[in-house]
Amino acid sequence: MRLDAKQAAGLRECADYLDQNWLELSAGLEGFLADEKLRGVHRHAVQWGDADSMGNSFIHMQSGRFNWFRNLADLAEPQYTQQWLDLTGPRGVGLILASIKTDYKFPMTYPDRVTVLHKLTEEPKPDSDRFDLEVVIYSENQRRPAARCFEDIVVYDYQAGKKATLKPFVVKKFRELYHLQLQRQKESEKKVAELQDIITEIEKSV
């Protein structure tokens, strides 16, 4: 198979795009938001101490959840920043991890870099007292998920000693994120289709 200059340039353009945007496309196809400002963990270098006996980095899930909420605090309106931060600790209304399920795909080993992304599995309601997050841990070396985690998180009022509902500003932000997830998924699907069309046309013409 011999390509002319235009076809070769088209393939190079596709390859370069995939090389530079593999994470955004891979994550976006599943509805994950890979924006750097929302990443629970961003290209963390794997160290020997990060892995458990099975070579899987559970610690990234824990730190990723905490960082994700800190990111939301950084992006919040100033009057809500501290309340977002309070959600991560045992004061006032906070969050408790009720259950967690992890599906390990392959062991993370040194050297590698880890990125952790979060996704709301459903749109919250005003009276929601819990929510579910799907978490994916990406290996930069493998360019695919090394593990996937499902977290059930309960809203808890530490002062009252009982469950509570999400505060309105949290519900509002979560709804924005949920709809942005759906939008990102459609955008990623469209981009992948465009790349496939380019490659298909080149294959037909040679």
mmCIF file with all atom_site columns, N, CA and C in Angstrom, residues 83-154:
data_model
loop_
_atom_site.group_PDB
_atom_site.id
_atom_site.type_symbol
_atom_site.label_atom_id
_atom_site.label_alt_id
_atom_site.label_comp_id
_atom_site.label_asym_id
_atom_site.label_entity_id
_atom_site.label_seq_id
_atom_site.pdbx_PDB_ins_code
_atom_site.Cartn_x
_atom_site.Cartn_y
_atom_site.Cartn_z
_atom_site.occupancy
_atom_site.B_iso_or_equiv
_atom_site.pdbx_formal_charge
_atom_site.auth_seq_id
_atom_site.auth_comp_id
_atom_site.auth_asym_id
_atom_site.auth_atom_id
_atom_site.pdbx_PDB_model_num
ATOM 1   N N  . GLN A 1 83  ? -17.230 25.490 52.653 1.00 0.00 ? 83  GLN A N  1
ATOM 2   C CA . GLN A 1 83  ? -18.213 24.425 52.831 1.00 0.00 ? 83  GLN A CA 1
ATOM 3   C C  . GLN A 1 83  ? -17.861 23.205 51.975 1.00 0.00 ? 83  GLN A C  1
ATOM 4   N N  . TRP A 1 84  ? -17.298 23.449 50.796 1.00 0.00 ? 84  TRP A N  1
ATOM 5   C CA . TRP A 1 84  ? -16.813 22.331 49.986 1.00 0.00 ? 84  TRP A CA 1
ATOM 6   C C  . TRP A 1 84  ? -15.676 21.619 50.706 1.00 0.00 ? 84  TRP A C  1
ATOM 7   N N  . LEU A 1 85  ? -14.776 22.385 51.268 1.00 0.00 ? 85  LEU A N  1
ATOM 8   C CA . LEU A 1 85  ? -13.645 21.798 51.982 1.00 0.00 ? 85  LEU A CA 1
ATOM 9   C C  . LEU A 1 85  ? -14.114 21.033 53.215 1.00 0.00 ? 85  LEU A C  1
ATOM 10  N N  . ASP A 1 86  ? -15.138 21.555 53.887 1.00 0.00 ? 86  ASP A N  1
ATOM 11  C CA . ASP A 1 86  ? -15.661 20.892 55.084 1.00 0.00 ? 86  ASP A CA 1
ATOM 12  C C  . ASP A 1 86  ? -16.253 19.522 54.773 1.00 0.00 ? 86  ASP A C  1
ATOM 13  N N  . LEU A 1 87  ? -16.674 19.321 53.534 1.00 0.00 ? 87  LEU A N  1
ATOM 14  C CA . LEU A 1 87  ? -17.254 18.026 53.169 1.00 0.00 ? 87  LEU A CA 1
ATOM 15  C C  . LEU A 1 87  ? -16.245 16.884 53.322 1.00 0.00 ? 87  LEU A C  1
ATOM 16  N N  . THR A 1 88  ? -14.963 17.218 53.267 1.00 0.00 ? 88  THR A N  1
ATOM 17  C CA . THR A 1 88  ? -13.933 16.177 53.334 1.00 0.00 ? 88  THR A CA 1
ATOM 18  C C  . THR A 1 88  ? -13.494 15.858 54.753 1.00 0.00 ? 88  THR A C  1
ATOM 19  N N  . GLY A 1 89  ? -14.071 16.537 55.742 1.00 0.00 ? 89  GLY A N  1
ATOM 20  C CA . GLY A 1 89  ? -13.657 16.304 57.119 1.00 0.00 ? 89  GLY A CA 1
ATOM 21  C C  . GLY A 1 89  ? -14.832 16.108 58.058 1.00 0.00 ? 89  GLY A C  1
ATOM 22  N N  . PRO A 1 90  ? -14.580 15.688 59.294 1.00 0.00 ? 90  PRO A N  1
ATOM 23  C CA . PRO A 1 90  ? -15.645 15.403 60.279 1.00 0.00 ? 90  PRO A CA 1
ATOM 24  C C  . PRO A 1 90  ? -16.127 16.636 61.023 1.00 0.00 ? 90  PRO A C  1
ATOM 25  N N  . ARG A 1 91  ? -16.594 17.632 60.275 1.00 0.00 ? 91  ARG A N  1
ATOM 26  C CA . ARG A 1 91  ? -17.134 18.822 60.919 1.00 0.00 ? 91  ARG A CA 1
ATOM 27  C C  . ARG A 1 91  ? -18.395 19.235 60.170 1.00 0.00 ? 91  ARG A C  1
ATOM 28  N N  . GLY A 1 92  ? -19.429 19.589 60.898 1.00 0.00 ? 92  GLY A N  1
ATOM 29  C CA . GLY A 1 92  ? -20.668 19.986 60.243 1.00 0.00 ? 92  GLY A CA 1
ATOM 30  C C  . GLY A 1 92  ? -21.204 18.867 59.378 1.00 0.00 ? 92  GLY A C  1
ATOM 31  N N  . VAL A 1 93  ? -21.567 19.210 58.144 1.00 0.00 ? 93  VAL A N  1
ATOM 32  C CA . VAL A 1 93  ? -22.052 18.221 57.173 1.00 0.00 ? 93  VAL A CA 1
ATOM 33  C C  . VAL A 1 93  ? -20.875 17.756 56.326 1.00 0.00 ? 93  VAL A C  1
ATOM 34  N N  . GLY A 1 94  ? -20.606 16.465 56.387 1.00 0.00 ? 94  GLY A N  1
ATOM 35  C CA . GLY A 1 94  ? -19.496 15.896 55.635 1.00 0.00 ? 94  GLY A CA 1
ATOM 36  C C  . GLY A 1 94  ? -19.914 14.647 54.884 1.00 0.00 ? 94  GLY A C  1
ATOM 37  N N  . LEU A 1 95  ? -18.933 13.937 54.384 1.00 0.00 ? 95  LEU A N  1
ATOM 38  C CA . LEU A 1 95  ? -19.191 12.754 53.563 1.00 0.00 ? 95  LEU A CA 1
ATOM 39  C C  . LEU A 1 95  ? -18.526 11.531 54.165 1.00 0.00 ? 95  LEU A C  1
ATOM 40  N N  . ILE A 1 96  ? -19.228 10.404 54.090 1.00 0.00 ? 96  ILE A N  1
ATOM 41  C CA . ILE A 1 96  ? -18.694 9.139  54.582 1.00 0.00 ? 96  ILE A CA 1
ATOM 42  C C  . ILE A 1 96  ? -18.734 8.118  53.455 1.00 0.00 ? 96  ILE A C  1
ATOM 43  N N  . LEU A 1 97  ? -17.632 7.419  53.251 1.00 0.00 ? 97  LEU A N  1
ATOM 44  C CA . LEU A 1 97  ? -17.580 6.360  52.253 1.00 0.00 ? 97  LEU A CA 1
ATOM 45  C C  . LEU A 1 97  ? -18.297 5.138  52.827 1.00 0.00 ? 97  LEU A C  1
ATOM 46  N N  . ALA A 1 98  ? -19.493 4.854  52.310 1.00 0.00 ? 98  ALA A N  1
ATOM 47  C CA . ALA A 1 98  ? -20.308 3.751  52.838 1.00 0.00 ? 98  ALA A CA 1
ATOM 48  C C  . ALA A 1 98  ? -19.842 2.406  52.310 1.00 0.00 ? 98  ALA A C  1
ATOM 49  N N  . SER A 1 99  ? -19.477 2.363  51.035 1.00 0.00 ? 99  SER A N  1
ATOM 50  C CA . SER A 1 99  ? -18.996 1.111  50.449 1.00 0.00 ? 99  SER A CA 1
ATOM 51  C C  . SER A 1 99  ? -18.147 1.420  49.236 1.00 0.00 ? 99  SER A C  1
ATOM 52  N N  . ILE A 1 100 ? -17.302 0.467  48.902 1.00 0.00 ? 100 ILE A N  1
ATOM 53  C CA . ILE A 1 100 ? -16.420 0.638  47.755 1.00 0.00 ? 100 ILE A CA 1
ATOM 54  C C  . ILE A 1 100 ? -16.176 -0.716 47.099 1.00 0.00 ? 100 ILE A C  1
ATOM 55  N N  . LYS A 1 101 ? -16.207 -0.717 45.798 1.00 0.00 ? 101 LYS A N  1
ATOM 56  C CA . LYS A 1 101 ? -15.918 -1.936 45.029 1.00 0.00 ? 101 LYS A CA 1
ATOM 57  C C  . LYS A 1 101 ? -14.851 -1.587 44.001 1.00 0.00 ? 101 LYS A C  1
ATOM 58  N N  . THR A 1 102 ? -13.834 -2.396 43.919 1.00 0.00 ? 102 THR A N  1
ATOM 59  C CA . THR A 1 102 ? -12.731 -2.125 43.009 1.00 0.00 ? 102 THR A CA 1
ATOM 60  C C  . THR A 1 102 ? -12.497 -3.293 42.067 1.00 0.00 ? 102 THR A C  1
ATOM 61  N N  . ASP A 1 103 ? -12.406 -2.973 40.792 1.00 0.00 ? 103 ASP A N  1
ATOM 62  C CA . ASP A 1 103 ? -12.063 -3.971 39.773 1.00 0.00 ? 103 ASP A CA 1
ATOM 63  C C  . ASP A 1 103 ? -10.660 -3.656 39.260 1.00 0.00 ? 103 ASP A C  1
ATOM 64  N N  . TYR A 1 104 ? -9.723  -4.505 39.603 1.00 0.00 ? 104 TYR A N  1
ATOM 65  C CA . TYR A 1 104 ? -8.349  -4.309 39.148 1.00 0.00 ? 104 TYR A CA 1
ATOM 66  C C  . TYR A 1 104 ? -8.160  -4.932 37.767 1.00 0.00 ? 104 TYR A C  1
ATOM 67  N N  . LYS A 1 105 ? -7.526  -4.192 36.888 1.00 0.00 ? 105 LYS A N  1
ATOM 68  C CA . LYS A 1 105 ? -7.292  -4.656 35.524 1.00 0.00 ? 105 LYS A CA 1
ATOM 69  C C  . LYS A 1 105 ? -5.886  -5.230 35.350 1.00 0.00 ? 105 LYS A C  1
ATOM 70  N N  . PHE A 1 106 ? -4.897  -4.512 35.853 1.00 0.00 ? 106 PHE A N  1
ATOM 71  C CA . PHE A 1 106 ? -3.515  -4.990 35.778 1.00 0.00 ? 106 PHE A CA 1
ATOM 72  C C  . PHE A 1 106 ? -2.700  -4.214 36.816 1.00 0.00 ? 106 PHE A C  1
ATOM 73  N N  . PRO A 1 107 ? -1.588  -4.752 37.264 1.00 0.00 ? 107 PRO A N  1
ATOM 74  C CA . PRO A 1 107 ? -0.786  -4.091 38.300 1.00 0.00 ? 107 PRO A CA 1
ATOM 75  C C  . PRO A 1 107 ? -0.047  -2.866 37.768 1.00 0.00 ? 107 PRO A C  1
ATOM 76  N N  . MET A 1 108 ? -0.050  -1.830 38.564 1.00 0.00 ? 108 MET A N  1
ATOM 77  C CA . MET A 1 108 ? 0.743   -0.644 38.251 1.00 0.00 ? 108 MET A CA 1
ATOM 78  C C  . MET A 1 108 ? 2.149   -0.864 38.789 1.00 0.00 ? 108 MET A C  1
ATOM 79  N N  . THR A 1 109 ? 3.123   -0.644 37.966 1.00 0.00 ? 109 THR A N  1
ATOM 80  C CA . THR A 1 109 ? 4.505   -0.873 38.377 1.00 0.00 ? 109 THR A CA 1
ATOM 81  C C  . THR A 1 109 ? 5.362   0.349  38.046 1.00 0.00 ? 109 THR A C  1
ATOM 82  N N  . TYR A 1 110 ? 6.428   0.481  38.785 1.00 0.00 ? 110 TYR A N  1
ATOM 83  C CA . TYR A 1 110 ? 7.392   1.550  38.548 1.00 0.00 ? 110 TYR A CA 1
ATOM 84  C C  . TYR A 1 110 ? 8.244   1.210  37.321 1.00 0.00 ? 110 TYR A C  1
ATOM 85  N N  . PRO A 1 111 ? 8.512   2.157  36.422 1.00 0.00 ? 111 PRO A N  1
ATOM 86  C CA . PRO A 1 111 ? 8.054   3.550  36.451 1.00 0.00 ? 111 PRO A CA 1
ATOM 87  C C  . PRO A 1 111 ? 6.758   3.723  35.643 1.00 0.00 ? 111 PRO A C  1
ATOM 88  N N  . ASP A 1 112 ? 5.883   4.538  36.112 1.00 0.00 ? 112 ASP A N  1
ATOM 89  C CA . ASP A 1 112 ? 4.637   4.834  35.410 1.00 0.00 ? 112 ASP A CA 1
ATOM 90  C C  . ASP A 1 112 ? 4.080   6.123  36.007 1.00 0.00 ? 112 ASP A C  1
ATOM 91  N N  . ARG A 1 113 ? 3.067   6.661  35.375 1.00 0.00 ? 113 ARG A N  1
ATOM 92  C CA . ARG A 1 113 ? 2.382   7.839  35.908 1.00 0.00 ? 113 ARG A CA 1
ATOM 93  C C  . ARG A 1 113 ? 0.886   7.557  35.943 1.00 0.00 ? 113 ARG A C  1
ATOM 94  N N  . VAL A 1 114 ? 0.244   8.024  37.010 1.00 0.00 ? 114 VAL A N  1
ATOM 95  C CA . VAL A 1 114 ? -1.159  7.719  37.266 1.00 0.00 ? 114 VAL A CA 1
ATOM 96  C C  . VAL A 1 114 ? -2.015  8.982  37.171 1.00 0.00 ? 114 VAL A C  1
ATOM 97  N N  . THR A 1 115 ? -3.162  8.847  36.531 1.00 0.00 ? 115 THR A N  1
ATOM 98  C CA . THR A 1 115 ? -4.166  9.903  36.533 1.00 0.00 ? 115 THR A CA 1
ATOM 99  C C  . THR A 1 115 ? -5.488  9.291  36.993 1.00 0.00 ? 115 THR A C  1
ATOM 100 N N  . VAL A 1 116 ? -6.158  9.954  37.932 1.00 0.00 ? 116 VAL A N  1
ATOM 101 C CA . VAL A 1 116 ? -7.410  9.452  38.491 1.00 0.00 ? 116 VAL A CA 1
ATOM 102 C C  . VAL A 1 116 ? -8.542  10.413 38.145 1.00 0.00 ? 116 VAL A C  1
ATOM 103 N N  . LEU A 1 117 ? -9.609  9.862  37.572 1.00 0.00 ? 117 LEU A N  1
ATOM 104 C CA . LEU A 1 117 ? -10.770 10.656 37.172 1.00 0.00 ? 117 LEU A CA 1
ATOM 105 C C  . LEU A 1 117 ? -12.026 10.151 37.881 1.00 0.00 ? 117 LEU A C  1
ATOM 106 N N  . HIS A 1 118 ? -12.994 11.052 38.063 1.00 0.00 ? 118 HIS A N  1
ATOM 107 C CA . HIS A 1 118 ? -14.239 10.722 38.749 1.00 0.00 ? 118 HIS A CA 1
ATOM 108 C C  . HIS A 1 118 ? -15.441 11.057 37.878 1.00 0.00 ? 118 HIS A C  1
ATOM 109 N N  . LYS A 1 119 ? -16.499 10.289 38.077 1.00 0.00 ? 119 LYS A N  1
ATOM 110 C CA . LYS A 1 119 ? -17.738 10.511 37.324 1.00 0.00 ? 119 LYS A CA 1
ATOM 111 C C  . LYS A 1 119 ? -18.939 10.247 38.224 1.00 0.00 ? 119 LYS A C  1
ATOM 112 N N  . LEU A 1 120 ? -19.893 11.162 38.212 1.00 0.00 ? 120 LEU A N  1
ATOM 113 C CA . LEU A 1 120 ? -21.162 10.945 38.897 1.00 0.00 ? 120 LEU A CA 1
ATOM 114 C C  . LEU A 1 120 ? -21.985 9.963  38.073 1.00 0.00 ? 120 LEU A C  1
ATOM 115 N N  . THR A 1 121 ? -22.499 8.930  38.716 1.00 0.00 ? 121 THR A N  1
ATOM 116 C CA . THR A 1 121 ? -23.206 7.895  37.959 1.00 0.00 ? 121 THR A CA 1
ATOM 117 C C  . THR A 1 121 ? -24.654 8.269  37.655 1.00 0.00 ? 121 THR A C  1
ATOM 118 N N  . GLU A 1 122 ? -25.214 9.217  38.398 1.00 0.00 ? 122 GLU A N  1
ATOM 119 C CA . GLU A 1 122 ? -26.569 9.678  38.098 1.00 0.00 ? 122 GLU A CA 1
ATOM 120 C C  . GLU A 1 122 ? -26.748 11.106 38.596 1.00 0.00 ? 122 GLU A C  1
ATOM 121 N N  . GLU A 1 123 ? -27.754 11.760 38.055 1.00 0.00 ? 123 GLU A N  1
ATOM 122 C CA . GLU A 1 123 ? -28.006 13.152 38.425 1.00 0.00 ? 123 GLU A CA 1
ATOM 123 C C  . GLU A 1 123 ? -28.638 13.221 39.819 1.00 0.00 ? 123 GLU A C  1
ATOM 124 N N  . PRO A 1 124 ? -28.053 14.009 40.722 1.00 0.00 ? 124 PRO A N  1
ATOM 125 C CA . PRO A 1 124 ? -28.597 14.079 42.082 1.00 0.00 ? 124 PRO A CA 1
ATOM 126 C C  . PRO A 1 124 ? -29.913 14.840 42.139 1.00 0.00 ? 124 PRO A C  1
ATOM 127 N N  . LYS A 1 125 ? -30.707 14.540 43.166 1.00 0.00 ? 125 LYS A N  1
ATOM 128 C CA . LYS A 1 125 ? -31.977 15.225 43.402 1.00 0.00 ? 125 LYS A CA 1
ATOM 129 C C  . LYS A 1 125 ? -31.823 16.125 44.627 1.00 0.00 ? 125 LYS A C  1
ATOM 130 N N  . PRO A 1 126 ? -32.718 17.093 44.800 1.00 0.00 ? 126 PRO A N  1
ATOM 131 C CA . PRO A 1 126 ? -32.619 18.005 45.953 1.00 0.00 ? 126 PRO A CA 1
ATOM 132 C C  . PRO A 1 126 ? -32.636 17.296 47.306 1.00 0.00 ? 126 PRO A C  1
ATOM 133 N N  . ASP A 1 127 ? -33.284 16.116 47.366 1.00 0.00 ? 127 ASP A N  1
ATOM 134 C CA . ASP A 1 127 ? -33.362 15.403 48.639 1.00 0.00 ? 127 ASP A CA 1
ATOM 135 C C  . ASP A 1 127 ? -32.374 14.241 48.724 1.00 0.00 ? 127 ASP A C  1
ATOM 136 N N  . SER A 1 128 ? -31.366 14.231 47.861 1.00 0.00 ? 128 SER A N  1
ATOM 137 C CA . SER A 1 128 ? -30.375 13.153 47.869 1.00 0.00 ? 128 SER A CA 1
ATOM 138 C C  . SER A 1 128 ? -29.560 13.180 49.151 1.00 0.00 ? 128 SER A C  1
ATOM 139 N N  . ASP A 1 129 ? -29.461 12.019 49.807 1.00 0.00 ? 129 ASP A N  1
ATOM 140 C CA . ASP A 1 129 ? -28.617 11.912 50.993 1.00 0.00 ? 129 ASP A CA 1
ATOM 141 C C  . ASP A 1 129 ? -27.407 11.021 50.743 1.00 0.00 ? 129 ASP A C  1
ATOM 142 N N  . ARG A 1 130 ? -27.195 10.662 49.486 1.00 0.00 ? 130 ARG A N  1
ATOM 143 C CA . ARG A 1 130 ? -26.034 9.861  49.090 1.00 0.00 ? 130 ARG A CA 1
ATOM 144 C C  . ARG A 1 130 ? -25.851 10.012 47.586 1.00 0.00 ? 130 ARG A C  1
ATOM 145 N N  . PHE A 1 131 ? -24.677 9.640  47.099 1.00 0.00 ? 131 PHE A N  1
ATOM 146 C CA . PHE A 1 131 ? -24.410 9.656  45.665 1.00 0.00 ? 131 PHE A CA 1
ATOM 147 C C  . PHE A 1 131 ? -23.318 8.644  45.370 1.00 0.00 ? 131 PHE A C  1
ATOM 148 N N  . ASP A 1 132 ? -23.261 8.222  44.126 1.00 0.00 ? 132 ASP A N  1
ATOM 149 C CA . ASP A 1 132 ? -22.281 7.226  43.698 1.00 0.00 ? 132 ASP A CA 1
ATOM 150 C C  . ASP A 1 132 ? -21.282 7.848  42.733 1.00 0.00 ? 132 ASP A C  1
ATOM 151 N N  . LEU A 1 133 ? -20.035 7.502  42.927 1.00 0.00 ? 133 LEU A N  1
ATOM 152 C CA . LEU A 1 133 ? -18.970 7.923  42.025 1.00 0.00 ? 133 LEU A CA 1
ATOM 153 C C  . LEU A 1 133 ? -18.350 6.698  41.368 1.00 0.00 ? 133 LEU A C  1
ATOM 154 N N  . GLU A 1 134 ? -18.095 6.811  40.079 1.00 0.00 ? 134 GLU A N  1
ATOM 155 C CA . GLU A 1 134 ? -17.264 5.824  39.398 1.00 0.00 ? 134 GLU A CA 1
ATOM 156 C C  . GLU A 1 134 ? -15.895 6.452  39.227 1.00 0.00 ? 134 GLU A C  1
ATOM 157 N N  . VAL A 1 135 ? -14.877 5.716  39.578 1.00 0.00 ? 135 VAL A N  1
ATOM 158 C CA . VAL A 1 135 ? -13.508 6.229  39.553 1.00 0.00 ? 135 VAL A CA 1
ATOM 159 C C  . VAL A 1 135 ? -12.672 5.353  38.631 1.00 0.00 ? 135 VAL A C  1
ATOM 160 N N  . VAL A 1 136 ? -11.861 5.989  37.825 1.00 0.00 ? 136 VAL A N  1
ATOM 161 C CA . VAL A 1 136 ? -10.987 5.219  36.937 1.00 0.00 ? 136 VAL A CA 1
ATOM 162 C C  . VAL A 1 136 ? -9.550  5.689  37.124 1.00 0.00 ? 136 VAL A C  1
ATOM 163 N N  . ILE A 1 137 ? -8.645  4.716  37.227 1.00 0.00 ? 137 ILE A N  1
ATOM 164 C CA . ILE A 1 137 ? -7.223  4.990  37.391 1.00 0.00 ? 137 ILE A CA 1
ATOM 165 C C  . ILE A 1 137 ? -6.521  4.643  36.081 1.00 0.00 ? 137 ILE A C  1
ATOM 166 N N  . TYR A 1 138 ? -5.955  5.639  35.439 1.00 0.00 ? 138 TYR A N  1
ATOM 167 C CA . TYR A 1 138 ? -5.290  5.438  34.152 1.00 0.00 ? 138 TYR A CA 1
ATOM 168 C C  . TYR A 1 138 ? -3.785  5.284  34.315 1.00 0.00 ? 138 TYR A C  1
ATOM 169 N N  . SER A 1 139 ? -3.242  4.310  33.600 1.00 0.00 ? 139 SER A N  1
ATOM 170 C CA . SER A 1 139 ? -1.797  4.139  33.484 1.00 0.00 ? 139 SER A CA 1
ATOM 171 C C  . SER A 1 139 ? -1.332  4.892  32.247 1.00 0.00 ? 139 SER A C  1
ATOM 172 N N  . GLU A 1 140 ? -0.367  5.771  32.430 1.00 0.00 ? 140 GLU A N  1
ATOM 173 C CA . GLU A 1 140 ? 0.146   6.522  31.293 1.00 0.00 ? 140 GLU A CA 1
ATOM 174 C C  . GLU A 1 140 ? 0.963   5.630  30.366 1.00 0.00 ? 140 GLU A C  1
ATOM 175 N N  . ASN A 1 141 ? 1.685   4.659  30.928 1.00 0.00 ? 141 ASN A N  1
ATOM 176 C CA . ASN A 1 141 ? 2.470   3.751  30.096 1.00 0.00 ? 141 ASN A CA 1
ATOM 177 C C  . ASN A 1 141 ? 1.586   2.888  29.211 1.00 0.00 ? 141 ASN A C  1
ATOM 178 N N  . GLN A 1 142 ? 0.531   2.343  29.812 1.00 0.00 ? 142 GLN A N  1
ATOM 179 C CA . GLN A 1 142 ? -0.366  1.447  29.089 1.00 0.00 ? 142 GLN A CA 1
ATOM 180 C C  . GLN A 1 142 ? -1.455  2.191  28.320 1.00 0.00 ? 142 GLN A C  1
ATOM 181 N N  . ARG A 1 143 ? -1.692  3.422  28.715 1.00 0.00 ? 143 ARG A N  1
ATOM 182 C CA . ARG A 1 143 ? -2.744  4.242  28.102 1.00 0.00 ? 143 ARG A CA 1
ATOM 183 C C  . ARG A 1 143 ? -4.109  3.564  28.172 1.00 0.00 ? 143 ARG A C  1
ATOM 184 N N  . ARG A 1 144 ? -4.393  3.027  29.333 1.00 0.00 ? 144 ARG A N  1
ATOM 185 C CA . ARG A 1 144 ? -5.688  2.396  29.584 1.00 0.00 ? 144 ARG A CA 1
ATOM 186 C C  . ARG A 1 144 ? -5.895  2.282  31.096 1.00 0.00 ? 144 ARG A C  1
ATOM 187 N N  . PRO A 1 145 ? -7.136  2.015  31.516 1.00 0.00 ? 145 PRO A N  1
ATOM 188 C CA . PRO A 1 145 ? -7.404  1.922  32.958 1.00 0.00 ? 145 PRO A CA 1
ATOM 189 C C  . PRO A 1 145 ? -6.690  0.741  33.606 1.00 0.00 ? 145 PRO A C  1
ATOM 190 N N  . ALA A 1 146 ? -6.024  1.018  34.708 1.00 0.00 ? 146 ALA A N  1
ATOM 191 C CA . ALA A 1 146 ? -5.398  -0.043 35.499 1.00 0.00 ? 146 ALA A CA 1
ATOM 192 C C  . ALA A 1 146 ? -6.356  -0.563 36.552 1.00 0.00 ? 146 ALA A C  1
ATOM 193 N N  . ALA A 1 147 ? -7.342  0.269  36.923 1.00 0.00 ? 147 ALA A N  1
ATOM 194 C CA . ALA A 1 147 ? -8.332  -0.136 37.920 1.00 0.00 ? 147 ALA A CA 1
ATOM 195 C C  . ALA A 1 147 ? -9.557  0.753  37.783 1.00 0.00 ? 147 ALA A C  1
ATOM 196 N N  . ARG A 1 148 ? -10.665 0.204  38.232 1.00 0.00 ? 148 ARG A N  1
ATOM 197 C CA . ARG A 1 148 ? -11.929 0.933  38.209 1.00 0.00 ? 148 ARG A CA 1
ATOM 198 C C  . ARG A 1 148 ? -12.598 0.742  39.564 1.00 0.00 ? 148 ARG A C  1
ATOM 199 N N  . CYS A 1 149 ? -13.140 1.816  40.097 1.00 0.00 ? 149 CYS A N  1
ATOM 200 C CA . CYS A 1 149 ? -13.676 1.774  41.457 1.00 0.00 ? 149 CYS A CA 1
ATOM 201 C C  . CYS A 1 149 ? -15.086 2.365  41.470 1.00 0.00 ? 149 CYS A C  1
ATOM 202 N N  . PHE A 1 150 ? -15.942 1.793  42.310 1.00 0.00 ? 150 PHE A N  1
ATOM 203 C CA . PHE A 1 150 ? -17.313 2.276  42.462 1.00 0.00 ? 150 PHE A CA 1
ATOM 204 C C  . PHE A 1 150 ? -17.530 2.619  43.932 1.00 0.00 ? 150 PHE A C  1
ATOM 205 N N  . GLU A 1 151 ? -17.797 3.888  44.205 1.00 0.00 ? 151 GLU A N  1
ATOM 206 C CA . GLU A 1 151 ? -17.891 4.379  45.572 1.00 0.00 ? 151 GLU A CA 1
ATOM 207 C C  . GLU A 1 151 ? -19.310 4.844  45.888 1.00 0.00 ? 151 GLU A C  1
ATOM 208 N N  . ASP A 1 152 ? -19.845 4.367  46.995 1.00 0.00 ? 152 ASP A N  1
ATOM 209 C CA . ASP A 1 152 ? -21.139 4.802  47.506 1.00 0.00 ? 152 ASP A CA 1
ATOM 210 C C  . ASP A 1 152 ? -20.865 5.739  48.675 1.00 0.00 ? 152 ASP A C  1
ATOM 211 N N  . ILE A 1 153 ? -21.247 7.005  48.525 1.00 0.00 ? 153 ILE A N  1
ATOM 212 C CA . ILE A 1 153 ? -20.898 8.027  49.512 1.00 0.00 ? 153 ILE A CA 1
ATOM 213 C C  . ILE A 1 153 ? -22.158 8.591  50.158 1.00 0.00 ? 153 ILE A C  1
ATOM 214 N N  . VAL A 1 154 ? -22.160 8.641  51.474 1.00 0.00 ? 154 VAL A N  1
ATOM 215 C CA . VAL A 1 154 ? -23.304 9.099  52.252 1.00 0.00 ? 154 VAL A CA 1
ATOM 216 C C  . VAL A 1 154 ? -23.026 10.481 52.826 1.00 0.00 ? 154 VAL A C  1
#
